[in-house]
CSV table of C-alpha atoms and ligand atoms in Angstrom, one decimal:
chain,number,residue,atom,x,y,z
A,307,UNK,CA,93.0,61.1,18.8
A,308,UNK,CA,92.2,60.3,22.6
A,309,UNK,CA,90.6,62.6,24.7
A,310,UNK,CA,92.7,61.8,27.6
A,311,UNK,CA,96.3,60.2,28.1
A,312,UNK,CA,96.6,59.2,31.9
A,313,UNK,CA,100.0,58.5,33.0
A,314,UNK,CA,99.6,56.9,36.3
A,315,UNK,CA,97.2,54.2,37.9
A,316,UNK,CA,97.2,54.0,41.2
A,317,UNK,CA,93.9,55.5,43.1
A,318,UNK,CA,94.2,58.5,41.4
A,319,UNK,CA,94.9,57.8,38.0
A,320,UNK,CA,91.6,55.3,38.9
A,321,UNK,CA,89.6,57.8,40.0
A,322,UNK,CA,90.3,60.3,37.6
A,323,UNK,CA,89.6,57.0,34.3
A,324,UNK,CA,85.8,56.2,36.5
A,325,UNK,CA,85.3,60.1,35.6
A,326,UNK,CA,86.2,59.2,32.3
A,327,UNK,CA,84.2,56.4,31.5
A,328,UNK,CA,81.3,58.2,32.9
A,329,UNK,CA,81.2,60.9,31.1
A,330,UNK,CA,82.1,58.8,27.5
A,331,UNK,CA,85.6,60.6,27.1
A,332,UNK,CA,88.3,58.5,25.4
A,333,UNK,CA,91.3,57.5,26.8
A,334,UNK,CA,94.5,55.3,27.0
A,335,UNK,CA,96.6,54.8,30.4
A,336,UNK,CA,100.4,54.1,30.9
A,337,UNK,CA,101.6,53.0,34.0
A,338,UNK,CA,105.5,51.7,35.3
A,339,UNK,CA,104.7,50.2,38.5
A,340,UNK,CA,107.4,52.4,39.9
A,341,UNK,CA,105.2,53.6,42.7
A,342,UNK,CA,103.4,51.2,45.0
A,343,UNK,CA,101.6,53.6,47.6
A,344,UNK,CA,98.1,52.4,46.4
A,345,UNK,CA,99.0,48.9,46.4
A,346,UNK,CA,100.6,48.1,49.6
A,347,UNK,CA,98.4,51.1,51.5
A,348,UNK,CA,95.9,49.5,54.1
A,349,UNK,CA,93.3,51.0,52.2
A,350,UNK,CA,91.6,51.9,55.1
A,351,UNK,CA,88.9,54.7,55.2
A,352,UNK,CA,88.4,56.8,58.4
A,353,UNK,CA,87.1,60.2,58.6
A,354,UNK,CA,88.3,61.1,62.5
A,355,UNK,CA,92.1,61.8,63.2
A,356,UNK,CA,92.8,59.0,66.2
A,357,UNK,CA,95.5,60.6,67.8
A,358,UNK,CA,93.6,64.0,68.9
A,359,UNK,CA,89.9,63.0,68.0
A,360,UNK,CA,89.7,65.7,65.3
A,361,UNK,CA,88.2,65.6,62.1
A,362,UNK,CA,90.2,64.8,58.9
A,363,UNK,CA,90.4,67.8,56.0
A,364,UNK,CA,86.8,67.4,54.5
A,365,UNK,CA,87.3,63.8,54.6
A,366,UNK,CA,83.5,63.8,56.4
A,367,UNK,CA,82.0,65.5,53.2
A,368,UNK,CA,84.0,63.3,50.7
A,369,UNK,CA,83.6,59.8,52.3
A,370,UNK,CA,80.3,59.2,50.6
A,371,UNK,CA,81.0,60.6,47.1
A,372,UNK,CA,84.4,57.7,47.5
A,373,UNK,CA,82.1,54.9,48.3
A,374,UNK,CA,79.6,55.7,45.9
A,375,UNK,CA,82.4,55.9,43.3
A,376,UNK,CA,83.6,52.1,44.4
A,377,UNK,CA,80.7,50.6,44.8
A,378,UNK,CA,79.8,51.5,41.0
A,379,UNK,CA,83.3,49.5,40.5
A,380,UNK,CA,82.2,46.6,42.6
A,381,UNK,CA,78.9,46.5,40.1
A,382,UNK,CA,81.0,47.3,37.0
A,383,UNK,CA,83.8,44.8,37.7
A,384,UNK,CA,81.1,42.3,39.5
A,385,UNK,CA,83.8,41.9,42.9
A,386,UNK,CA,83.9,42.9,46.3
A,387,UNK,CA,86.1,46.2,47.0
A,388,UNK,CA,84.8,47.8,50.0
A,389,UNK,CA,84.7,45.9,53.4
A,390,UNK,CA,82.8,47.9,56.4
A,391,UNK,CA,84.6,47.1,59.4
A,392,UNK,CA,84.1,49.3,62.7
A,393,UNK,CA,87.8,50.6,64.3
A,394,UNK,CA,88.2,50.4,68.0
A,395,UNK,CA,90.9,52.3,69.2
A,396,UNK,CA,92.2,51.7,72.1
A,397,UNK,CA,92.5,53.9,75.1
A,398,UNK,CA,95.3,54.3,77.6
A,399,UNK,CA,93.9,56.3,80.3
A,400,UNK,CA,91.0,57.7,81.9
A,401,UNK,CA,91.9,61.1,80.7
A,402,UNK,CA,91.8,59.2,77.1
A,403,UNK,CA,88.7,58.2,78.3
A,404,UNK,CA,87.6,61.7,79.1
A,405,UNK,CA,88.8,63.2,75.9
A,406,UNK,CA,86.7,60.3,73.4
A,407,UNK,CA,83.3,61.2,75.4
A,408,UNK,CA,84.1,65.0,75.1
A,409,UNK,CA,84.8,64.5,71.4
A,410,UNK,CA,82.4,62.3,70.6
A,411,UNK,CA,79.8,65.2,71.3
A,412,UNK,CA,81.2,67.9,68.4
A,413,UNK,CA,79.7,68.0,64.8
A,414,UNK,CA,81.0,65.6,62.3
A,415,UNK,CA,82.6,63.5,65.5
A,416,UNK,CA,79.6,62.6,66.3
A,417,UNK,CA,78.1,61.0,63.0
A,418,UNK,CA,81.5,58.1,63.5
A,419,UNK,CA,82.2,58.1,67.2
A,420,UNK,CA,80.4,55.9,69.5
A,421,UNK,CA,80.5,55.1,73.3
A,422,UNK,CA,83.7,53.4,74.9
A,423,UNK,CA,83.3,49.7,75.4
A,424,UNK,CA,85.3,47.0,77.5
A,425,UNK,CA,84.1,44.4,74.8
A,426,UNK,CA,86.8,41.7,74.6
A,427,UNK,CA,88.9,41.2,71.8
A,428,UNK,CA,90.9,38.3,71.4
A,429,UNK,CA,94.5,38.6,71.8
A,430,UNK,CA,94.3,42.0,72.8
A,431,UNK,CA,94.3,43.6,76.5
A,432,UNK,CA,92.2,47.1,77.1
A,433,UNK,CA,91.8,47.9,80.5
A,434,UNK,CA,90.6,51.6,79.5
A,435,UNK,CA,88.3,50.3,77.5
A,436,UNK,CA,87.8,51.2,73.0
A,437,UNK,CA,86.5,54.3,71.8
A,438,UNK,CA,84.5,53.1,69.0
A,439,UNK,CA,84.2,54.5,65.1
A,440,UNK,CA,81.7,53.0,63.3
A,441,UNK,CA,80.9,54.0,59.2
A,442,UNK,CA,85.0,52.9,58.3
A,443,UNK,CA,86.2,50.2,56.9
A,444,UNK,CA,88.7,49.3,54.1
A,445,UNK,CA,88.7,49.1,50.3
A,446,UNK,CA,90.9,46.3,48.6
A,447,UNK,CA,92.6,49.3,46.2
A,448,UNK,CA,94.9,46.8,44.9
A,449,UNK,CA,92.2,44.7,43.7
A,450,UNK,CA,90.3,47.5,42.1
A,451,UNK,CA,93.0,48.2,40.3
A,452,UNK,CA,94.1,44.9,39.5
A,453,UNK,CA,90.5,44.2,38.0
A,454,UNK,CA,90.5,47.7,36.1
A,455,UNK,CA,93.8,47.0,34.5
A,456,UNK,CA,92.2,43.8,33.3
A,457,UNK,CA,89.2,45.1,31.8
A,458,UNK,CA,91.6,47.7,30.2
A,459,UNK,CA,93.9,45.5,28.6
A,460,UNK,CA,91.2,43.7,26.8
A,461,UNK,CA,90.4,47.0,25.4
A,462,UNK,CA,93.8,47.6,24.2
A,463,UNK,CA,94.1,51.0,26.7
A,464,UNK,CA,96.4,49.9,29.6
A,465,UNK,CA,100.0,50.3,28.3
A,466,UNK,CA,102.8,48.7,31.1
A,467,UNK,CA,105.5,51.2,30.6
A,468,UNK,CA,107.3,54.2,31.3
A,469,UNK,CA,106.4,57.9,30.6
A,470,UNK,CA,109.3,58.9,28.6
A,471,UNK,CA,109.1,62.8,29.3
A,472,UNK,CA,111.4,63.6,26.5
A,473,UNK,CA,109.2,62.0,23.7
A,474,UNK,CA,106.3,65.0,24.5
A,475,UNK,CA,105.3,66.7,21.9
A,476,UNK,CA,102.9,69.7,23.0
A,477,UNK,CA,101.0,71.2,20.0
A,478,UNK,CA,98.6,74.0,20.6
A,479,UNK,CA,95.4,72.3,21.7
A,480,UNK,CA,97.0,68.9,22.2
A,481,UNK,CA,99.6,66.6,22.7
A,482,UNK,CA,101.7,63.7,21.0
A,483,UNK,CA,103.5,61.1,22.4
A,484,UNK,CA,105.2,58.4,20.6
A,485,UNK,CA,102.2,59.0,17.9
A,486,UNK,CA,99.4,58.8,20.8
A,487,UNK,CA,97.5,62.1,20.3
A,488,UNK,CA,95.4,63.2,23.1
A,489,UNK,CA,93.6,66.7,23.8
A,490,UNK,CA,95.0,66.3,27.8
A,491,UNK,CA,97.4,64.3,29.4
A,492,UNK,CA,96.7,63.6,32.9
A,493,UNK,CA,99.7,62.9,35.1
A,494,UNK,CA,98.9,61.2,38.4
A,495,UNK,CA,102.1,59.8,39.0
A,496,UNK,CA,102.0,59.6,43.0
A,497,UNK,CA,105.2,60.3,44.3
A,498,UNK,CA,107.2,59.3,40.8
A,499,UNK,CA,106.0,63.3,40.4
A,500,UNK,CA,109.5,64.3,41.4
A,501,UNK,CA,111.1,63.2,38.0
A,502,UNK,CA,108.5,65.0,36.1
A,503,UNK,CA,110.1,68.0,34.5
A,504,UNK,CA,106.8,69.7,33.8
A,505,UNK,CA,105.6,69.6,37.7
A,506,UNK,CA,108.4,69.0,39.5
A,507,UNK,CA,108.2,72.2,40.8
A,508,UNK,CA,105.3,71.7,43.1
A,509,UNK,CA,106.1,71.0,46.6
A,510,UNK,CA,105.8,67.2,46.7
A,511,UNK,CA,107.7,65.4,49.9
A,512,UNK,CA,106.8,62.6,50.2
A,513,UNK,CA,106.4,59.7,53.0
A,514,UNK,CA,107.5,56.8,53.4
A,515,UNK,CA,105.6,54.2,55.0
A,516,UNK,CA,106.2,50.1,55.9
A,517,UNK,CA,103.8,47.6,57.1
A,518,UNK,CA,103.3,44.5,58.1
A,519,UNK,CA,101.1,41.6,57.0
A,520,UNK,CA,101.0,39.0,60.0
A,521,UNK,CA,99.5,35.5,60.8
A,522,UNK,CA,97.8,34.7,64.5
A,523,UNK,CA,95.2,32.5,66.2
A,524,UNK,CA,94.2,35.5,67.5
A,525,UNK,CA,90.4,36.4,66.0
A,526,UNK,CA,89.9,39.9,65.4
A,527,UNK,CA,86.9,41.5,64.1
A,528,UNK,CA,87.8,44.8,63.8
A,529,UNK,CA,90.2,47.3,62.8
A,530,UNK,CA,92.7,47.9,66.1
A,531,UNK,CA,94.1,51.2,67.2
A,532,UNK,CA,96.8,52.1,69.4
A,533,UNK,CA,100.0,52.8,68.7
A,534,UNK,CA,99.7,50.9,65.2
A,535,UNK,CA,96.9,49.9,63.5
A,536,UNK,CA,96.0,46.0,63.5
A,537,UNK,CA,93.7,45.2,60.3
A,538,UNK,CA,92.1,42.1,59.4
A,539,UNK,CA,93.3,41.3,55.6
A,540,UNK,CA,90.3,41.0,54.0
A,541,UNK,CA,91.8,38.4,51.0
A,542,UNK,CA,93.1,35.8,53.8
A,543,UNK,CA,91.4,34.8,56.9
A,544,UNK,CA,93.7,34.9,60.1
A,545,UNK,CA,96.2,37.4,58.5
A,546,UNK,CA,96.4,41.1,59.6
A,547,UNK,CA,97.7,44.1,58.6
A,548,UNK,CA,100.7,46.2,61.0
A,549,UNK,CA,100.7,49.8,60.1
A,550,UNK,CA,102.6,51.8,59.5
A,551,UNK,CA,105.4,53.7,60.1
A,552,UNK,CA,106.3,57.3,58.7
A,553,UNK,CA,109.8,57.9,57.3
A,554,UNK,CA,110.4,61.5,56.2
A,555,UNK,CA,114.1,61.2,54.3
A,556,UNK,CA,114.3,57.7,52.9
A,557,UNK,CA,112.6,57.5,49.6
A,558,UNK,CA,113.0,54.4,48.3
A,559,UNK,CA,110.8,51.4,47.9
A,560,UNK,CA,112.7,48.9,49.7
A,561,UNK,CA,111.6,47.2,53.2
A,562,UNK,CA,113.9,48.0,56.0
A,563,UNK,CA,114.9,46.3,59.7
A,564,UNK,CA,114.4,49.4,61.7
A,565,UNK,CA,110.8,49.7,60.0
A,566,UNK,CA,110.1,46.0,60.9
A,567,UNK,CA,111.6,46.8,64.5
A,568,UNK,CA,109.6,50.2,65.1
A,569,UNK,CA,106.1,47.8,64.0
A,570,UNK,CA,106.7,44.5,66.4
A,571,UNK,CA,107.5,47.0,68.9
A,572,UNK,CA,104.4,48.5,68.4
A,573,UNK,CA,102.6,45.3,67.9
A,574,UNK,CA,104.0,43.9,70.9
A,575,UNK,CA,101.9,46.4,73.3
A,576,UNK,CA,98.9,45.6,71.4
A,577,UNK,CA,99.0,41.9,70.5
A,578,UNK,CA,99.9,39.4,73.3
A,579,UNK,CA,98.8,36.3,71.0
A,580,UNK,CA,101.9,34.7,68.8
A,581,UNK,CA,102.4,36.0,65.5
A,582,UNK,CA,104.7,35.4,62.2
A,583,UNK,CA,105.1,37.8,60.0
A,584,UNK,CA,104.4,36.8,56.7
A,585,UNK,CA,105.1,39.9,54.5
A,586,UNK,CA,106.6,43.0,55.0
A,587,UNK,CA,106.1,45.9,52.5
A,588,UNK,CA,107.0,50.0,51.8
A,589,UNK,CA,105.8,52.7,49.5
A,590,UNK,CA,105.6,56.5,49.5
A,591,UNK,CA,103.0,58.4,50.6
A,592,UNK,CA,102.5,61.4,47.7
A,593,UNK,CA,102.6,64.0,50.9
A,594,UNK,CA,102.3,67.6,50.2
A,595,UNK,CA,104.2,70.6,52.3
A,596,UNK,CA,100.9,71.8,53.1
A,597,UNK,CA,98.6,68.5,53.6
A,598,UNK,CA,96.4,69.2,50.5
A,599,UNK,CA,95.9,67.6,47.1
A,600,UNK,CA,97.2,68.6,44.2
A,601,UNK,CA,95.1,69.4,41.0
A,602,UNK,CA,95.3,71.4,37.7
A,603,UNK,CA,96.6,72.2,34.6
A,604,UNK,CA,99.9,73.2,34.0
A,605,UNK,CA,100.4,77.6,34.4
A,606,UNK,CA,101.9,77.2,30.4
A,607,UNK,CA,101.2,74.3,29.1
A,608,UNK,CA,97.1,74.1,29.6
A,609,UNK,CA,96.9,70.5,27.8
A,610,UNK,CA,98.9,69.0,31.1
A,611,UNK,CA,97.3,68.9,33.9
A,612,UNK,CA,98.2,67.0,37.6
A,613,UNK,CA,96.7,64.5,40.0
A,614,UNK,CA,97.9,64.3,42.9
A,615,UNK,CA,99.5,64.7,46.7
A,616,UNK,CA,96.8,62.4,48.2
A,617,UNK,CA,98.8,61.8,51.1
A,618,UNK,CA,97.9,59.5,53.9
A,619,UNK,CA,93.9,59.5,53.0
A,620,UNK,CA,94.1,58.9,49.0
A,621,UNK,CA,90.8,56.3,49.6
A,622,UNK,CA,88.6,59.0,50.4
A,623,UNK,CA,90.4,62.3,49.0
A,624,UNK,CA,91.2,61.1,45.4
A,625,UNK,CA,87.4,60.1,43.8
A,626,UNK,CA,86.2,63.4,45.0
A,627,UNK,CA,89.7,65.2,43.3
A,628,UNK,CA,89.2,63.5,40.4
A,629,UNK,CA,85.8,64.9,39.9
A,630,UNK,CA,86.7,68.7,40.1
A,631,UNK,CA,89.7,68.6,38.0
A,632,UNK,CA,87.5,66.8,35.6
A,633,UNK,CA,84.9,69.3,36.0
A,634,UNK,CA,87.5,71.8,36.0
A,635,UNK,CA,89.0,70.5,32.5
A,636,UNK,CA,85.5,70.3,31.0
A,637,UNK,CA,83.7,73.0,32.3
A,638,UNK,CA,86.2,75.3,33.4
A,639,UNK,CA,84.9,74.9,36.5
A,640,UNK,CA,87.5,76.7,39.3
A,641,UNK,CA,89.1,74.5,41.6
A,642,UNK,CA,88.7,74.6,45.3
A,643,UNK,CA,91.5,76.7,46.0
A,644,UNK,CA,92.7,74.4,49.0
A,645,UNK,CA,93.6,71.8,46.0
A,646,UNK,CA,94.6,73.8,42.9
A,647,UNK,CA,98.4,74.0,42.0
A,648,UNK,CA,98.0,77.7,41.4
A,649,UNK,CA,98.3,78.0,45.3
A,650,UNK,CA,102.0,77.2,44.4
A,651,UNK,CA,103.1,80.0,41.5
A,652,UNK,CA,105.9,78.2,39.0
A,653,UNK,CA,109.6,80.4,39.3
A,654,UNK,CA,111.1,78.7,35.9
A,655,UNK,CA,109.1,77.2,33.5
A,656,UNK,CA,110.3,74.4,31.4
B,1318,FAD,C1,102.2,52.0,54.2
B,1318,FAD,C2,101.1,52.9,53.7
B,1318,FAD,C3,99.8,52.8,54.2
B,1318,FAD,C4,98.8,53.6,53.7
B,1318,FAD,N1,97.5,53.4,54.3
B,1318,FAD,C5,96.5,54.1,53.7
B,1318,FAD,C6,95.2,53.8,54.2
B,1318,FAD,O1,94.9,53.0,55.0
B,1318,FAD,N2,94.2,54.6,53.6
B,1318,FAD,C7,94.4,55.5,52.6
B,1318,FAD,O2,93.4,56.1,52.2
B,1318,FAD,N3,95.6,55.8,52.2
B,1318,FAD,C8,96.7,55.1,52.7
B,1318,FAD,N4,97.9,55.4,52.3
B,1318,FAD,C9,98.1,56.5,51.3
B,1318,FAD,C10,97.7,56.1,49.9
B,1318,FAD,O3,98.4,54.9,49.6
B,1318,FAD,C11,98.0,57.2,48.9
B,1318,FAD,O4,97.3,58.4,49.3
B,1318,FAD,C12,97.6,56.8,47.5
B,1318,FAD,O5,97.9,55.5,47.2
B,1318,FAD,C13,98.2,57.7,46.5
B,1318,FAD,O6,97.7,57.3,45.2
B,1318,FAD,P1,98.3,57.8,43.9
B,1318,FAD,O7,97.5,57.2,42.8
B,1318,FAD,O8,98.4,59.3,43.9
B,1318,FAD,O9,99.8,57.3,43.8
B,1318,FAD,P2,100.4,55.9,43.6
B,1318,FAD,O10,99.6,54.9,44.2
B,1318,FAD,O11,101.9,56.0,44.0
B,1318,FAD,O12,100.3,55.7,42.0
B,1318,FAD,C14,101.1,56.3,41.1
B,1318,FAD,C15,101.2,55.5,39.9
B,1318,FAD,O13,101.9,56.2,38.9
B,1318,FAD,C16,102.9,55.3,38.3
B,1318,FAD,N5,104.0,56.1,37.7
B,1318,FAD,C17,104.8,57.0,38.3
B,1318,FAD,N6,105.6,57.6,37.4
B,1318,FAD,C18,105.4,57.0,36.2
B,1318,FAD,C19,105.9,57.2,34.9
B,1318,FAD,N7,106.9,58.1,34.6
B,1318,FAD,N8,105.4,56.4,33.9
B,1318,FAD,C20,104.4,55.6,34.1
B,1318,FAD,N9,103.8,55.4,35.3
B,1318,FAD,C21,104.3,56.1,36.4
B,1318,FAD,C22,103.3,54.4,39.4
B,1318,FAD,O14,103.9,53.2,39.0
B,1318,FAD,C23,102.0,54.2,40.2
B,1318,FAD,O15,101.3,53.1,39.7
B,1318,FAD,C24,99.0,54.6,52.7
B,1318,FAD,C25,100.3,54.7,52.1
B,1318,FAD,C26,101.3,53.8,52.6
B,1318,FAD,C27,102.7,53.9,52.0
């Protein structure tokens, strides 16, 4: 008998298994590779919303708990994850300008934002100058995971395969699944939510998103901002990240043209250095109706519980989510009440 079955392992299912082995709580993890958010997500961390220069929902007070939480990975799985890079986002106008030095001055702002700057950057034109956000960076999620997974298999706890929501068995204080027996099962399924009969109910939309991975002469040290983001890729020298676009009906996995279109356009105001594009790639973003995580255990069923709705900031929202539904799960700790589920009431349940 497991303590935990996790069904899911992108960041969150991650996040909430680094809760796990801290706390010496058993555990086996099944994942489909249906869902590729984590992987193909820039994995960038930034606390400050760049289009209006307003914070991000607590993602100030989390930032530190989610680089503490990989750097203990880096240590554990002896490889580099996180990659401090400043972001420099360009500015259009003076009144842009304006608004960065008015912003820069508020609380929270003011511990990332830093003074404009005509510094050059090659390959890309600025005549109003950067606003610049220092304490970001990005963490190489695929490669966490890709190490975890490793270090699971050895173990004999990673299973490659499909949660078959018909073979559930839920017994009073536990369940069963295809003779697994665990006290919880943990479902952090990212946007593959949607065919889970148990949570489906919750208010999950989803985003799609597509990016680019380019190759230039162009040398650029930091994260670029205008109307896309330009990101060094931190595995290959000279290639960059494009991102990314936001697609609202589409859900599927699948690269498209006008995606590719929207991003050179993009690009093209921001990059006047050749390019190729080397890679293009989409996911969905597990978005929620009302921007906030999801976490709990199911209103019937307590040995289910959910992970999830990280939306466009799973980096730094899903270590410290992980955390309080574990603590929740443990200690019967409440929930914040911005993230529990039972700010959505269930109408019919299964
Ligand atoms: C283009 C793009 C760019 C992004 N950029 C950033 C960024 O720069 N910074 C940032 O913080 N966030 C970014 N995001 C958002 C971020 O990717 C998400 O918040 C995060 O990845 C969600 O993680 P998750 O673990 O909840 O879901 P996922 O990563 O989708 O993981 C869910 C896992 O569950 C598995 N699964 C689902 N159903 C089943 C089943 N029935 N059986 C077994 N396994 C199952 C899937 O295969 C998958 O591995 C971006 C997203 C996109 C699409």
């Amino acid at each position: 008998m497991y303590h935990y079955l996790i069904v899911g392992f992108g960041v969150a299912g991650f996040s909430f298994m680094q809760q796990l082995e801290e706390n010496q709580r058993s555990f086996l993890v099944l994942d489909n590779h249906s869902q590729r958010s984590s992987r193909i997500a820039g994995g960038m961390y930034n606390p400050i919303i760049l289009k209006r220069f307003t914070p991000a929902w607590k993602a100030a007070e989390m930032l530190p708990y989610s680089l503490l939480q990989f750097r203990k990975a880096e240590l554990k799985y002896k490889s580099k994850f996180i990659h401090e890079i400043d972001i420099y986002r360009k500015l259009a106008s003076i009144e842009e300008q304006n608004n960065w030095s008015v912003a820069m001055d508020k609380p929270v702002m003011r511990d990332f934002m830093h003074p404009v700057t005509y510094e050059k950057i090659d390959g890309v034109e600025a005549p109003y100058g950067f606003g610049v956000l220092k304490g970001t960076g990005i963490v190489n999620v695929g490669k966490v995971l890709d190490e975890a997974i490793k270090e699971l298999q050895k173990k004999d706890l990673f299973l490659r395969e499909s949660f078959d929501y018909d073979q559930l068995i839920l017994h009073k204080d536990h369940i069963e699944y295809k003779g697994i027996k665990a006290k919880y099962l943990v479902f952090a399924e990212g946007y593959g939510l949607t065919n889970n009969p148990f949570f489906n109910y919750l208010p999950l939309k989803g985003t799609k998103g597509e990016m680019l991975m380019i190759r230039t002469e162009a040398k650029i040290p930091y994260i670029v901002k205008s109307a896309a983001f330009l990101a060094p890729d931190v595995t290959t020298p000279g290639q960059y990240y494009v991102g990314a676009t936001y697609h609202w009906t589409d859900k599927s996995n699948e690269p498209t043209r006008e995606a590719r279109q929207q991003l050179e356009e993009r690009l093209s105001k921001l990059l006047n250095k050749k390019y190729e594009v080397v890679l293009q790639k989409a996911g969905i973003r597990p978005t929620v109706q009302d921007r906030r995580p999801l976490a709990g255990k199911h209103p019937v069923y307590s040995q289910l519980a959910v992970l999830n709705g990280m939306g466009t900031r799973g980096v730094i929202l899903a270590p410290s989510v992980a955390k309080e539904l574990f603590e929740h799960l443990e200690l019967s700790i409440p929930l914040s009440p911005e993230i529990s589920i039972e700010r959505f009431p269930i109408k019919n349940p299964v």
